[in-house]
Coordinates of C-alpha atoms in Angstrom, one line a residue:
M1 CA -12.8 12.6 4.9
P2 CA -9.5 10.5 4.6
F3 CA -9.7 10.7 1.1
I4 CA -7.0 13.5 -0.7
L5 CA -7.4 14.4 -4.0
N6 CA -4.2 14.2 -6.5
K7 CA -4.8 17.0 -8.7
K8 CA -1.9 16.1 -11.1
T9 CA -3.9 12.7 -12.1
D10 CA -7.5 13.4 -10.8
T11 CA -7.2 10.5 -8.7
R12 CA -7.1 10.1 -4.9
W13 CA -5.0 8.5 -2.0
H14 CA -6.3 7.7 1.4
T15 CA -4.4 8.7 4.6
C16 CA -5.1 7.6 8.4
H17 CA -3.5 8.3 11.5
R18 CA -2.3 5.9 14.2
E19 CA -0.8 6.8 17.6
L20 CA 2.7 5.4 18.4
R21 CA 2.4 2.9 21.5
W22 CA 5.6 2.3 23.9
T23 CA 5.2 -1.3 22.7
D24 CA 5.7 -0.3 19.0
F25 CA 9.7 0.7 20.2
D26 CA 12.4 -1.8 20.4
Q27 CA 15.5 -1.9 22.8
Y28 CA 17.4 0.6 20.5
Q29 CA 14.6 3.3 20.8
H30 CA 12.9 3.0 17.6
V31 CA 10.2 1.3 16.2
N32 CA 10.8 -2.3 15.5
N33 CA 10.7 -3.0 12.0
A34 CA 8.0 -5.8 12.4
K35 CA 5.4 -3.1 13.4
Y36 CA 5.9 -1.2 9.9
L37 CA 3.8 -4.3 8.3
E38 CA 1.2 -3.9 11.1
F39 CA 0.8 -0.4 10.5
A40 CA 0.2 -1.1 6.7
Q41 CA -2.1 -3.9 7.4
D42 CA -4.3 -1.6 9.8
A43 CA -4.3 0.9 7.4
R44 CA -5.1 -1.1 4.4
M45 CA -8.2 -2.5 6.3
V46 CA -9.3 1.3 7.4
F47 CA -8.9 2.5 3.4
L48 CA -11.3 -0.8 2.9
K49 CA -13.8 0.1 5.2
D50 CA -14.0 4.0 4.2
V51 CA -14.2 3.3 0.7
L52 CA -17.2 1.1 1.3
L53 CA -18.6 3.5 3.8
E54 CA -17.7 6.6 2.8
M55 CA -17.8 5.9 -1.0
D56 CA -20.2 3.0 -1.1
I57 CA -18.0 1.1 -3.7
A58 CA -17.9 -2.5 -3.6
V59 CA -14.3 -4.1 -2.9
P60 CA -13.3 -7.1 -5.0
P61 CA -12.1 -9.9 -2.8
F62 CA -8.2 -10.2 -3.2
F63 CA -5.5 -11.8 -1.2
V64 CA -1.8 -10.5 -0.6
R65 CA 0.8 -12.2 -2.8
H66 CA 3.9 -10.4 -2.2
T67 CA 5.4 -7.5 0.2
T68 CA 8.3 -5.2 -0.1
I69 CA 9.3 -2.5 2.7
D70 CA 12.0 -0.1 2.5
Y71 CA 13.0 2.0 5.7
P72 CA 14.4 5.2 4.6
R73 CA 14.6 6.5 8.1
P74 CA 13.8 5.5 11.3
L75 CA 11.0 6.8 13.6
S76 CA 12.1 7.6 17.1
P77 CA 10.5 7.8 20.6
G78 CA 10.1 11.4 20.0
E79 CA 7.1 10.5 17.3
S80 CA 4.1 10.0 19.0
E81 CA 1.8 9.3 16.0
V82 CA 2.5 8.2 12.2
A83 CA 0.2 9.0 8.8
V84 CA -0.2 6.0 6.9
S85 CA -1.3 7.1 2.9
S86 CA -2.5 4.3 0.8
F87 CA -2.9 4.6 -3.2
F88 CA -2.2 1.8 -6.0
T89 CA 0.9 2.3 -8.4
S90 CA -0.4 -0.3 -11.1
L91 CA -3.4 -2.2 -11.9
G92 CA -2.9 -5.6 -13.7
T93 CA -5.4 -8.1 -15.0
R94 CA -5.5 -10.2 -12.1
S95 CA -3.5 -8.1 -9.9
C96 CA -2.5 -4.6 -8.5
V97 CA 0.1 -2.8 -6.1
M98 CA -0.8 -1.1 -3.3
R99 CA 1.8 1.5 -1.9
Q100 CA 1.6 2.6 1.7
Q101 CA 4.1 5.4 3.0
I102 CA 4.6 5.6 6.5
K103 CA 5.6 9.3 7.5
D104 CA 6.7 11.0 10.5
S105 CA 4.8 14.2 11.9
L106 CA 7.5 16.2 9.8
G107 CA 5.7 14.4 6.7
R108 CA 9.0 12.9 6.0
V109 CA 8.7 8.9 4.6
A110 CA 10.0 6.6 7.4
S111 CA 8.9 3.4 5.1
T112 CA 7.4 2.5 1.8
I113 CA 5.7 -0.7 1.5
D114 CA 4.5 -2.4 -1.7
T115 CA 1.9 -4.7 -1.7
V116 CA 0.7 -7.1 -4.7
M117 CA -2.7 -8.4 -4.4
V118 CA -4.5 -10.8 -6.3
G119 CA -8.2 -10.9 -7.0
I120 CA -9.7 -13.9 -5.9
D121 CA -12.6 -16.2 -6.5
V122 CA -14.0 -17.0 -3.2
M123 CA -16.3 -20.0 -4.2
T124 CA -13.2 -21.8 -6.0
G125 CA -10.1 -20.2 -4.0
K126 CA -8.5 -19.4 -7.4
S127 CA -7.3 -16.1 -8.7
R128 CA -9.6 -14.3 -11.2
E129 CA -9.5 -11.3 -13.3
W130 CA -10.6 -7.9 -12.4
S131 CA -13.8 -7.1 -13.4
E132 CA -14.3 -3.6 -15.4
Q133 CA -15.9 -2.3 -12.3
D134 CA -13.1 -3.2 -10.2
L135 CA -10.7 -1.6 -12.5
K136 CA -12.9 1.5 -12.6
N137 CA -12.9 1.6 -8.7
M138 CA -9.4 0.8 -8.1
G139 CA -8.3 3.3 -10.8
L140 CA -9.9 6.2 -8.7
F141 CA -6.8 5.7 -6.3
L142 CA -4.5 5.0 -9.1
I143 CA -1.2 7.1 -8.8
P144 CA 1.6 5.3 -11.4
V145 CA 4.6 6.0 -9.9
S146 CA 7.5 7.3 -12.4
D147 CA 11.2 6.1 -12.3
D148 CA 12.0 9.8 -11.7
E149 CA 10.2 9.5 -8.4
E150 CA 11.8 6.1 -7.3
S151 CA 15.5 6.4 -6.2
N152 CA 18.1 5.3 -8.5
S153 CA 19.8 2.8 -5.8
S154 CA 20.5 -0.7 -6.5
E155 CA 17.9 -1.6 -3.6
T156 CA 15.0 0.1 -5.3
S157 CA 16.1 -1.5 -8.6
A158 CA 16.0 -5.0 -7.1
R159 CA 12.8 -3.8 -5.2
E160 CA 11.4 -2.9 -8.4
R161 CA 12.4 -6.4 -10.4
N162 CA 10.9 -8.3 -7.1
R163 CA 7.8 -6.4 -7.6
T164 CA 7.7 -7.0 -11.2
R165 CA 8.2 -10.7 -11.2
A166 CA 5.5 -11.2 -8.5
V167 CA 3.0 -9.0 -10.6
E168 CA 4.0 -11.2 -13.6
K169 CA 3.5 -14.6 -11.3
A170 CA 0.2 -13.2 -10.2
N171 CA -1.3 -12.3 -13.7
N172 CA -0.3 -16.1 -14.7
V173 CA -1.9 -17.6 -12.0
S174 CA -5.3 -19.4 -12.5

């Protein structure tokens, strides 16, 4: 099963693996930065499929509002596979933040992707508040990230400010 229990928070995260292909590498012999977003998108779809099929939980409709990506270490041609872990770091009334970490074969984080997703009413195309059941279901995968766990770098602070602004905008959109 691709779900791993976090005993500290009694929540879960999802992990899937993806083989690296020669087309994932650029002329500098490391994975092209655009590929990380593809890995995250693919992993998000696998996460949703696994939640639907294995846990029999309804997935609310959403759209991606904002994405930030950090690349602390490159993936080199010596890597044949990556692991992508997915979990929520925050839940708002209309939006949530999914964090995905792409790790190399030694478990080192090569990329961290934070994606703000907004609930949507498919009939009107407008944002909507998450239902109580939506929040309960997403809460199964909520692992809040404390300031201590974040790097103190100015890049991380800027990323956090941008993400906070995106969440605030998403929660105020109608």
